[in-house]
Amino acid sequence: MTERTTVVHDASEIVVGSGTDAPLETYEDAALAVVDGRVAAVGPTDELTDEYPPENATHAIDAGGRSVIPGFVDSHTHGLFAGDRSDEFAAKLGGENYQDILAEGGGILRTVRAVREASDEQLLSNLLTHLDTMLAHGTTTVEIKSGYGLDTETELRMLDVIQQADEQHPVDVVPTFMGAHAVPEDEDTDAYVDEVVDDQLPAVADQGIAEFCDVFCEEDVFSVAQSRRVLEAGMEYGLTPKVHAEEFVRLGGAQLAAEVDAASADHLLHANDDDRTALAEAGVTPVLLPGTAFSLGADYADARAFLDEGGSVAVATDFNPNCHSQSMGFAIALACVGMEMTPAEALVAGTHGGARALNRANEAGTLWEGMPADVAIVDAPSHIHVPYNFGVNTIETVLKDGEPVDGGQR
Ligand code: NIG
Ligand code: FE
């Protein structure tokens, strides 16, 4: 079988990803060679094109002085949903708050009603449309959670649609089960936790799609003890834990994430130093979601304090009906301006950090030799333009496994 090769040449810089000495390992005036979907070499354009002549490549891409970066890894989304909650955005700007809206049957519970009523075809079409937008904005791997079903049938349906989207779309989709996303209307929380543990989890395990199990550990949603029950039951079925922790109040979700060796603890707006240390010591990746704080008008997570712990940090979109942005570029801009991360730190957090939060550090998030060639070409000479040119899609071209895909500038 002949090899499929892609050569991207004449880039102003190629950002290989997280470096050992510097936050970013970058090559200037560089080219990238891909063989059978994986990065074969990165080096100066002159030298690399001698070894891999563009004229012999299956795809030759003249980067024309642009910056080449790893595709984004968006490690926290609720990207499969139906309905429209734009009116809640306006209501929140008018002074209503997220938790009161939820307590009144809006918010997540409103999306649950819309998802239960939607057909599989409608759900799949919604998700594929969002994946198109994500891809156009440079995302090549995305985590999608269930959690708008809150009953066995609809949770399984959501996971099935997530799997279908993964099969049909170039973006790699990572499935997370989140039956414990909210308590269904008129149900007792302990009784619902029983349902998640005794009915939903065995069925989800039997279905065999979900890889992670997530829980909304929050005041008036699931307590630490209830969250622990769900995560430990999930672990018995081989699902890796994740936790929505310390979003509105400091309840103890971060400590729980450390105790159960979660892949990530997410949100963390109210985490303190003890929480940060516990997460770092346990090797749990903090996933920071500045778009959520932005859309809620809340204070951002203390990214600098998390970075000071020395471990990996992820930045993700949290795309959902409450935080309606598919753009990793926008999340990275907020990470810089709102959370005082450098563009290099934010880029690593949106690529390698995201991959770590999804237990995929060896499969996504860098352009190290041997990695899948998931690449975004920025329509500017430096990766700094991703946050610098905020509010605009800076991604011009996207490659998935070395193949140009219909991405960029939508
Ligand atoms: O991560 N906080 C809980 N879950 C989502 C919001 C989901 C929704 O409002 O539909 C989050 O922000
Ligand atoms: Fe979330």
CSV table of C-alpha atoms and ligand atoms in Angstrom, one decimal:
chain,number,residue,atom,x,y,z
A,1,MET,CA,0.0,0.0,0.0
A,2,THR,CA,1.4,3.4,-0.8
A,3,GLU,CA,1.9,5.9,1.9
A,4,ARG,CA,-0.3,9.0,2.2
A,5,THR,CA,1.8,12.0,2.9
A,6,THR,CA,1.1,15.6,3.7
A,7,VAL,CA,3.7,18.3,3.7
A,8,VAL,CA,2.9,21.7,5.3
A,9,HIS,CA,5.7,24.1,4.4
A,10,ASP,CA,6.8,27.7,4.7
A,11,ALA,CA,5.1,28.2,8.1
A,12,SER,CA,6.4,31.2,10.1
A,13,GLU,CA,6.3,28.9,13.1
A,14,ILE,CA,5.3,25.4,14.0
A,15,VAL,CA,4.1,25.1,17.5
A,16,VAL,CA,4.8,21.5,18.4
A,17,GLY,CA,3.1,21.8,21.7
A,18,SER,CA,4.0,21.6,25.4
A,19,GLY,CA,7.8,21.8,25.7
A,20,THR,CA,10.0,20.5,28.5
A,21,ASP,CA,12.1,23.7,28.9
A,22,ALA,CA,9.7,26.4,27.6
A,23,PRO,CA,5.9,26.4,27.9
A,24,LEU,CA,5.8,26.0,24.1
A,25,GLU,CA,8.2,24.1,21.8
A,26,THR,CA,8.2,26.1,18.6
A,27,TYR,CA,10.2,25.9,15.3
A,28,GLU,CA,10.6,29.0,13.2
A,29,ASP,CA,10.5,29.0,9.3
A,30,ALA,CA,9.4,25.4,9.6
A,31,ALA,CA,7.7,22.6,7.8
A,32,LEU,CA,5.8,19.5,8.9
A,33,ALA,CA,5.7,16.1,7.3
A,34,VAL,CA,2.9,13.7,7.9
A,35,VAL,CA,3.0,10.0,6.9
A,36,ASP,CA,-0.1,7.9,7.1
A,37,GLY,CA,-1.8,10.4,9.4
A,38,ARG,CA,1.0,10.8,11.9
A,39,VAL,CA,3.6,13.5,12.4
A,40,ALA,CA,6.8,12.1,10.8
A,41,ALA,CA,9.1,15.2,11.1
A,42,VAL,CA,9.1,18.9,11.9
A,43,GLY,CA,12.1,21.1,10.9
A,44,PRO,CA,13.3,24.0,8.8
A,45,THR,CA,11.4,24.2,5.5
A,46,ASP,CA,14.7,24.0,3.5
A,47,GLU,CA,15.8,20.8,5.1
A,48,LEU,CA,12.5,19.1,5.5
A,49,THR,CA,11.3,19.6,2.0
A,50,ASP,CA,14.5,18.0,0.7
A,51,GLU,CA,13.6,14.8,2.5
A,52,TYR,CA,9.8,15.2,1.9
A,53,PRO,CA,9.4,17.0,-1.5
A,54,PRO,CA,6.0,18.7,-1.5
A,55,GLU,CA,5.6,17.7,-5.2
A,56,ASN,CA,5.6,14.0,-4.2
A,57,ALA,CA,3.2,14.5,-1.3
A,58,THR,CA,-0.5,13.4,-1.4
A,59,HIS,CA,-1.3,16.9,0.0
A,60,ALA,CA,1.2,19.8,-0.2
A,61,ILE,CA,0.1,22.9,1.8
A,62,ASP,CA,1.9,26.2,1.5
A,63,ALA,CA,1.4,27.8,4.9
A,64,GLY,CA,2.5,31.1,3.4
A,65,GLY,CA,4.1,32.5,6.5
A,66,ARG,CA,1.3,31.5,8.8
A,67,SER,CA,1.5,29.9,12.3
A,68,VAL,CA,0.8,26.1,12.6
A,69,ILE,CA,-0.5,24.8,15.9
A,70,PRO,CA,-1.9,21.6,17.2
A,71,GLY,CA,-5.7,21.2,16.8
A,72,PHE,CA,-7.6,22.3,19.9
A,73,VAL,CA,-8.8,19.6,22.4
A,74,ASP,CA,-12.0,20.9,24.0
A,75,SER,CA,-12.2,18.8,27.1
A,76,HIS,CA,-15.5,19.9,28.6
A,77,THR,CA,-18.7,20.4,26.6
A,78,HIS,CA,-22.4,19.6,26.8
A,79,GLY,CA,-22.6,20.0,23.1
A,80,LEU,CA,-25.5,17.6,22.4
A,81,PHE,CA,-28.8,19.4,23.2
A,82,ALA,CA,-32.0,20.6,21.7
A,83,GLY,CA,-34.1,23.8,22.3
A,84,ASP,CA,-33.1,27.4,22.7
A,85,ARG,CA,-32.3,29.1,26.0
A,86,SER,CA,-31.2,32.5,24.7
A,87,ASP,CA,-34.0,34.1,26.7
A,88,GLU,CA,-32.3,32.9,29.9
A,89,PHE,CA,-29.1,34.7,28.8
A,90,ALA,CA,-31.1,37.9,28.5
A,91,ALA,CA,-32.9,37.2,31.8
A,92,LYS,CA,-29.6,36.6,33.6
A,93,LEU,CA,-28.4,40.0,32.3
A,94,GLY,CA,-31.5,41.4,33.8
A,95,GLY,CA,-30.6,40.1,37.2
A,96,GLU,CA,-31.9,36.5,37.4
A,97,ASN,CA,-29.5,33.9,38.5
A,98,TYR,CA,-28.6,30.5,37.1
A,99,GLN,CA,-29.4,28.5,40.2
A,100,ASP,CA,-32.8,30.1,40.7
A,101,ILE,CA,-33.7,29.5,37.0
A,102,LEU,CA,-32.8,25.8,37.5
A,103,ALA,CA,-34.8,25.6,40.8
A,104,GLU,CA,-37.8,26.9,38.9
A,105,GLY,CA,-37.6,24.1,36.3
A,106,GLY,CA,-35.6,26.1,33.7
A,107,GLY,CA,-31.9,25.8,32.8
A,108,ILE,CA,-30.8,22.2,32.5
A,109,LEU,CA,-34.3,20.9,33.2
A,110,ARG,CA,-35.7,22.9,30.3
A,111,THR,CA,-33.1,21.4,28.0
A,112,VAL,CA,-34.0,17.9,29.4
A,113,ARG,CA,-37.6,18.4,28.3
A,114,ALA,CA,-36.4,19.5,24.8
A,115,VAL,CA,-34.0,16.6,24.4
A,116,ARG,CA,-36.6,14.0,25.5
A,117,GLU,CA,-39.0,15.4,22.9
A,118,ALA,CA,-36.4,15.5,20.1
A,119,SER,CA,-35.9,12.6,17.7
A,120,ASP,CA,-32.6,10.8,17.3
A,121,GLU,CA,-32.2,12.4,13.9
A,122,GLN,CA,-32.8,15.9,15.2
A,123,LEU,CA,-30.3,15.4,18.0
A,124,LEU,CA,-27.7,14.0,15.6
A,125,SER,CA,-28.2,16.8,13.2
A,126,ASN,CA,-27.8,19.4,16.0
A,127,LEU,CA,-24.6,17.8,17.2
A,128,LEU,CA,-23.1,17.5,13.7
A,129,THR,CA,-23.8,21.2,13.1
A,130,HIS,CA,-22.0,22.1,16.3
A,131,LEU,CA,-19.1,19.8,15.4
A,132,ASP,CA,-18.8,21.6,12.0
A,133,THR,CA,-18.5,24.9,13.8
A,134,MET,CA,-16.0,23.5,16.3
A,135,LEU,CA,-13.9,22.1,13.5
A,136,ALA,CA,-14.0,25.4,11.6
A,137,HIS,CA,-12.6,27.0,14.8
A,138,GLY,CA,-9.8,24.5,15.0
A,139,THR,CA,-11.1,21.9,17.4
A,140,THR,CA,-10.1,18.4,16.4
A,141,THR,CA,-11.0,16.5,19.6
A,142,VAL,CA,-14.0,17.3,21.8
A,143,GLU,CA,-15.6,15.7,24.9
A,144,ILE,CA,-19.4,15.6,24.8
A,145,LYS,CA,-21.4,14.7,27.9
A,146,SER,CA,-24.9,13.2,28.1
A,147,GLY,CA,-26.9,14.5,31.0
A,148,TYR,CA,-29.9,16.1,29.4
A,149,GLY,CA,-31.9,12.8,29.5
A,150,LEU,CA,-31.9,12.1,33.3
A,151,ASP,CA,-33.7,8.8,32.6
A,152,THR,CA,-32.1,5.5,31.3
A,153,GLU,CA,-33.7,5.6,27.9
A,154,THR,CA,-32.7,9.2,27.0
A,155,GLU,CA,-29.2,9.0,28.5
A,156,LEU,CA,-28.6,5.9,26.4
A,157,ARG,CA,-30.1,7.7,23.4
A,158,MET,CA,-27.7,10.6,23.9
A,159,LEU,CA,-24.7,8.4,24.2
A,160,ASP,CA,-25.7,6.6,21.0
A,161,VAL,CA,-26.1,9.8,19.1
A,162,ILE,CA,-22.6,10.9,20.5
A,163,GLN,CA,-21.1,7.7,19.1
A,164,GLN,CA,-22.8,8.2,15.7
A,165,ALA,CA,-21.5,11.7,15.5
A,166,ASP,CA,-18.0,10.4,16.3
A,167,GLU,CA,-18.3,7.9,13.4
A,168,GLN,CA,-19.7,10.4,10.9
A,169,HIS,CA,-17.6,13.5,11.7
A,170,PRO,CA,-13.9,14.1,11.4
A,171,VAL,CA,-13.7,15.6,14.9
A,172,ASP,CA,-12.8,12.9,17.5
A,173,VAL,CA,-15.7,12.8,20.0
A,174,VAL,CA,-15.1,11.5,23.5
A,175,PRO,CA,-18.2,10.3,25.3
A,176,THR,CA,-19.0,11.1,28.9
A,177,PHE,CA,-22.0,9.8,30.9
A,178,MET,CA,-23.5,12.4,33.1
A,179,GLY,CA,-26.8,11.0,34.4
A,180,ALA,CA,-26.0,13.0,37.6
A,181,HIS,CA,-26.2,16.4,35.9
A,182,ALA,CA,-29.4,17.5,37.7
A,183,VAL,CA,-32.2,16.0,39.7
A,184,PRO,CA,-35.3,15.5,37.5
A,185,GLU,CA,-38.3,17.6,38.4
A,186,ASP,CA,-40.4,16.4,41.4
A,187,GLU,CA,-37.8,13.7,42.3
A,188,ASP,CA,-36.1,13.1,45.6
A,189,THR,CA,-32.3,13.5,45.2
A,190,ASP,CA,-31.4,10.2,47.0
A,191,ALA,CA,-34.0,8.3,45.1
A,192,TYR,CA,-32.6,9.7,41.8
A,193,VAL,CA,-29.0,8.8,42.8
A,194,ASP,CA,-30.4,5.2,43.4
A,195,GLU,CA,-31.7,5.3,39.9
A,196,VAL,CA,-28.4,6.5,38.4
A,197,VAL,CA,-26.5,3.8,40.3
A,198,ASP,CA,-28.9,0.9,40.0
A,199,ASP,CA,-30.5,1.5,36.6
A,200,GLN,CA,-28.6,4.0,34.4
A,201,LEU,CA,-25.1,3.0,35.1
A,202,PRO,CA,-25.6,-0.8,34.5
A,203,ALA,CA,-27.3,0.1,31.2
A,204,VAL,CA,-24.6,2.6,30.2
A,205,ALA,CA,-21.9,0.0,31.0
A,206,ASP,CA,-23.8,-2.6,28.9
A,207,GLN,CA,-24.1,-0.2,26.0
A,208,GLY,CA,-20.3,0.2,26.1
A,209,ILE,CA,-20.0,3.8,24.7
A,210,ALA,CA,-19.2,6.0,27.6
A,211,GLU,CA,-15.6,6.4,28.8
A,212,PHE,CA,-16.0,8.9,31.6
A,213,CYS,CA,-18.6,9.4,34.4
A,214,ASP,CA,-19.2,13.0,35.5
A,215,VAL,CA,-21.3,14.5,38.3
A,216,PHE,CA,-22.5,18.0,39.1
A,217,CYS,CA,-21.2,18.2,42.7
A,218,GLU,CA,-22.9,21.4,43.8
A,219,GLU,CA,-25.1,22.9,46.5
A,220,ASP,CA,-28.7,22.0,45.9
A,221,VAL,CA,-27.7,19.5,43.2
A,222,PHE,CA,-25.6,16.5,44.3
A,223,SER,CA,-23.8,16.5,47.7
A,224,VAL,CA,-20.2,15.2,48.0
A,225,ALA,CA,-21.6,11.9,49.4
A,226,GLN,CA,-24.1,11.5,46.6
A,227,SER,CA,-21.4,12.4,44.0
A,228,ARG,CA,-19.0,9.9,45.5
A,229,ARG,CA,-21.6,7.2,45.3
A,230,VAL,CA,-22.2,7.8,41.6
A,231,LEU,CA,-18.5,8.1,40.7
A,232,GLU,CA,-17.5,4.9,42.7
A,233,ALA,CA,-20.3,3.0,41.1
A,234,GLY,CA,-19.1,4.2,37.7
A,235,MET,CA,-15.6,3.1,38.5
A,236,GLU,CA,-16.8,-0.4,39.1
A,237,TYR,CA,-18.0,-0.4,35.5
A,238,GLY,CA,-14.7,0.9,34.3
A,239,LEU,CA,-15.8,4.6,33.8
A,240,THR,CA,-13.2,7.1,34.7
A,241,PRO,CA,-14.5,9.9,37.1
A,242,LYS,CA,-14.7,13.6,36.3
A,243,VAL,CA,-16.3,16.2,38.6
A,244,HIS,CA,-18.0,19.5,38.2
A,245,ALA,CA,-16.5,21.0,41.3
A,246,GLU,CA,-16.7,24.3,43.2
A,247,GLU,CA,-18.6,26.2,40.5
A,248,PHE,CA,-21.0,28.2,42.6
A,249,VAL,CA,-19.8,27.4,46.1
A,250,ARG,CA,-16.9,25.5,47.6
A,251,LEU,CA,-18.6,22.2,48.5
A,252,GLY,CA,-15.7,19.6,48.4
A,253,GLY,CA,-15.9,18.3,44.8
A,254,ALA,CA,-12.2,19.0,44.2
A,255,GLN,CA,-11.1,17.0,47.2
A,256,LEU,CA,-13.5,14.2,46.1
A,257,ALA,CA,-11.9,14.3,42.6
A,258,ALA,CA,-8.5,13.9,44.2
A,259,GLU,CA,-9.7,11.0,46.4
A,260,VAL,CA,-11.2,9.0,43.5
A,261,ASP,CA,-8.3,9.8,41.1
A,262,ALA,CA,-10.5,11.6,38.6
A,263,ALA,CA,-9.2,12.5,35.2
A,264,SER,CA,-10.2,16.1,35.9
A,265,ALA,CA,-12.0,18.5,38.2
A,266,ASP,CA,-13.8,21.2,36.3
A,267,HIS,CA,-14.9,24.8,36.8
A,268,LEU,CA,-13.2,25.4,40.2
A,269,LEU,CA,-14.2,29.0,40.5
A,270,HIS,CA,-14.3,28.7,44.3
A,271,ALA,CA,-11.4,26.2,44.8
A,272,ASN,CA,-8.9,27.2,47.5
A,273,ASP,CA,-5.2,26.4,47.9
A,274,ASP,CA,-5.9,23.1,49.7
A,275,ASP,CA,-8.0,22.0,46.7
A,276,ARG,CA,-5.3,23.0,44.3
A,277,THR,CA,-2.7,21.2,46.2
A,278,ALA,CA,-4.8,18.0,46.5
A,279,LEU,CA,-5.5,18.0,42.8
A,280,ALA,CA,-1.9,18.5,41.9
A,281,GLU,CA,-0.7,15.8,44.3
A,282,ALA,CA,-3.3,13.4,42.9
A,283,GLY,CA,-2.4,14.3,39.3
A,284,VAL,CA,-6.0,15.4,38.5
A,285,THR,CA,-6.1,18.0,35.7
A,286,PRO,CA,-8.0,21.2,36.6
A,287,VAL,CA,-10.2,22.2,33.7
A,288,LEU,CA,-10.9,25.9,33.7
A,289,LEU,CA,-13.9,27.2,31.8
A,290,PRO,CA,-13.6,31.0,31.5
A,291,GLY,CA,-16.5,31.2,29.0
A,292,THR,CA,-18.8,30.0,31.8
A,293,ALA,CA,-17.6,32.7,34.2
A,294,PHE,CA,-17.9,35.2,31.4
A,295,SER,CA,-21.5,34.3,30.5
A,296,LEU,CA,-22.5,34.1,34.2
A,297,GLY,CA,-20.8,37.4,35.0
A,298,ALA,CA,-18.9,35.5,37.7
A,299,ASP,CA,-15.3,35.9,38.9
A,300,TYR,CA,-12.8,33.8,36.9
A,301,ALA,CA,-11.0,30.8,38.4
A,302,ASP,CA,-7.6,31.6,39.8
A,303,ALA,CA,-5.5,30.2,36.9
A,304,ARG,CA,-2.2,31.6,38.2
A,305,ALA,CA,-2.6,29.7,41.4
A,306,PHE,CA,-3.3,26.5,39.6
A,307,LEU,CA,-0.3,27.0,37.3
A,308,ASP,CA,1.9,27.7,40.4
A,309,GLU,CA,1.1,24.1,41.5
A,310,GLY,CA,3.2,23.0,38.5
A,311,GLY,CA,0.8,20.5,37.1
A,312,SER,CA,-1.1,20.5,33.8
A,313,VAL,CA,-4.1,22.9,33.5
A,314,ALA,CA,-6.7,22.6,30.8
A,315,VAL,CA,-8.9,25.4,29.3
A,316,ALA,CA,-12.1,24.3,27.5
A,317,THR,CA,-15.3,26.0,26.2
A,318,ASP,CA,-18.0,24.3,28.3
A,319,PHE,CA,-20.2,24.8,25.3
A,320,ASN,CA,-23.8,24.3,26.4
A,321,PRO,CA,-27.1,26.2,26.3
A,322,ASN,CA,-25.9,28.3,29.3
A,323,CYS,CA,-22.5,29.1,27.8
A,324,HIS,CA,-23.1,29.2,24.1
A,325,SER,CA,-19.7,29.3,22.5
A,326,GLN,CA,-18.1,26.6,20.5
A,327,SER,CA,-14.9,28.6,20.1
A,328,MET,CA,-11.7,27.5,21.7
A,329,GLY,CA,-10.1,30.7,20.4
A,330,PHE,CA,-12.5,32.7,22.5
A,331,ALA,CA,-11.9,30.5,25.6
A,332,ILE,CA,-8.2,31.1,25.1
A,333,ALA,CA,-8.7,34.8,24.8
A,334,LEU,CA,-10.7,34.8,28.0
A,335,ALA,CA,-8.0,32.7,29.7
A,336,CYS,CA,-5.4,35.4,28.8
A,337,VAL,CA,-7.4,38.5,29.5
A,338,GLY,CA,-9.6,37.2,32.3
A,339,MET,CA,-7.4,34.7,34.0
A,340,GLU,CA,-4.0,36.2,33.3
A,341,MET,CA,-2.6,33.3,31.5
A,342,THR,CA,0.1,34.0,28.8
A,343,PRO,CA,-0.9,33.1,25.2
A,344,ALA,CA,1.6,30.2,25.4
A,345,GLU,CA,0.1,28.8,28.6
A,346,ALA,CA,-3.4,29.2,27.3
A,347,LEU,CA,-2.6,27.5,24.1
A,348,VAL,CA,-1.0,24.6,25.9
A,349,ALA,CA,-4.0,24.4,28.2
A,350,GLY,CA,-6.3,24.3,25.1
A,351,THR,CA,-4.4,21.5,23.5
A,352,HIS,CA,-2.1,19.3,25.6
A,353,GLY,CA,-3.9,20.2,28.8
A,354,GLY,CA,-7.2,19.2,27.3
A,355,ALA,CA,-5.8,15.9,26.1
A,356,ARG,CA,-4.6,15.2,29.6
A,357,ALA,CA,-8.0,15.9,31.0
A,358,LEU,CA,-9.3,13.3,28.6
A,359,ASN,CA,-6.5,10.7,29.3
A,360,ARG,CA,-5.3,11.2,25.7
A,361,ALA,CA,-1.9,12.9,26.2
A,362,ASN,CA,-0.4,10.4,23.8
A,363,GLU,CA,-3.0,10.7,21.1
A,364,ALA,CA,-3.9,14.4,20.9
A,365,GLY,CA,-2.9,17.9,21.7
A,366,THR,CA,0.7,18.1,20.4
A,367,LEU,CA,2.5,17.7,17.1
A,368,TRP,CA,5.2,15.6,18.7
A,369,GLU,CA,6.7,13.0,16.3
A,370,GLY,CA,4.4,10.0,16.0
A,371,MET,CA,1.3,11.9,17.1
A,372,PRO,CA,-1.8,12.0,14.9
A,373,ALA,CA,-1.4,15.1,12.7
A,374,ASP,CA,-4.3,17.1,14.0
A,375,VAL,CA,-3.3,20.6,12.9
A,376,ALA,CA,-4.8,24.1,12.8
A,377,ILE,CA,-3.2,26.8,10.6
A,378,VAL,CA,-3.7,30.3,12.1
A,379,ASP,CA,-4.3,33.0,9.5
A,380,ALA,CA,-1.5,35.1,11.0
A,381,PRO,CA,2.2,34.8,11.6
A,382,SER,CA,2.0,33.9,15.3
A,383,HIS,CA,-0.1,31.8,17.6
A,384,ILE,CA,-0.5,34.9,19.8
A,385,HIS,CA,-3.1,36.1,17.2
A,386,VAL,CA,-5.5,33.4,18.5
A,387,PRO,CA,-6.2,35.4,21.7
A,388,TYR,CA,-5.0,38.8,20.3
A,389,ASN,CA,-7.6,38.7,17.5
A,390,PHE,CA,-10.5,37.9,19.9
A,391,GLY,CA,-14.0,37.5,18.7
A,392,VAL,CA,-12.9,36.4,15.3
A,393,ASN,CA,-12.1,32.9,14.0
A,394,THR,CA,-8.4,33.0,13.3
A,395,ILE,CA,-8.2,29.4,12.0
A,396,GLU,CA,-7.7,29.2,8.2
A,397,THR,CA,-7.2,25.5,7.6
A,398,VAL,CA,-7.6,22.3,9.6
A,399,LEU,CA,-6.0,18.9,9.1
A,400,LYS,CA,-7.3,15.8,10.8
A,401,ASP,CA,-4.9,12.9,10.8
A,402,GLY,CA,-3.0,14.8,8.1
A,403,GLU,CA,-6.0,15.2,5.8
A,404,PRO,CA,-7.3,18.6,5.0
A,405,VAL,CA,-10.9,18.8,6.3
A,406,ASP,CA,-13.6,21.3,5.7
A,407,GLY,CA,-12.6,23.6,8.5
A,408,GLY,CA,-11.5,27.1,9.1
A,409,GLN,CA,-13.0,30.6,8.8
A,410,ARG,CA,-16.7,29.7,9.0
B,1,NIG,O1,-20.9,22.9,33.1
B,1,NIG,N1,-22.9,23.4,35.7
B,1,NIG,C1,-23.5,22.4,35.2
B,1,NIG,N2,-23.5,22.1,33.9
B,1,NIG,C2,-23.2,22.9,32.8
B,1,NIG,C3,-24.4,23.8,32.5
B,1,NIG,C4,-25.4,23.0,31.7
B,1,NIG,C5,-26.6,23.8,31.4
B,1,NIG,O2,-26.9,24.9,32.0
B,1,NIG,O3,-27.3,23.3,30.5
B,1,NIG,C6,-21.9,23.6,33.0
B,1,NIG,O4,-21.8,24.8,33.0
B,2,FE,FE,-20.3,21.3,32.5
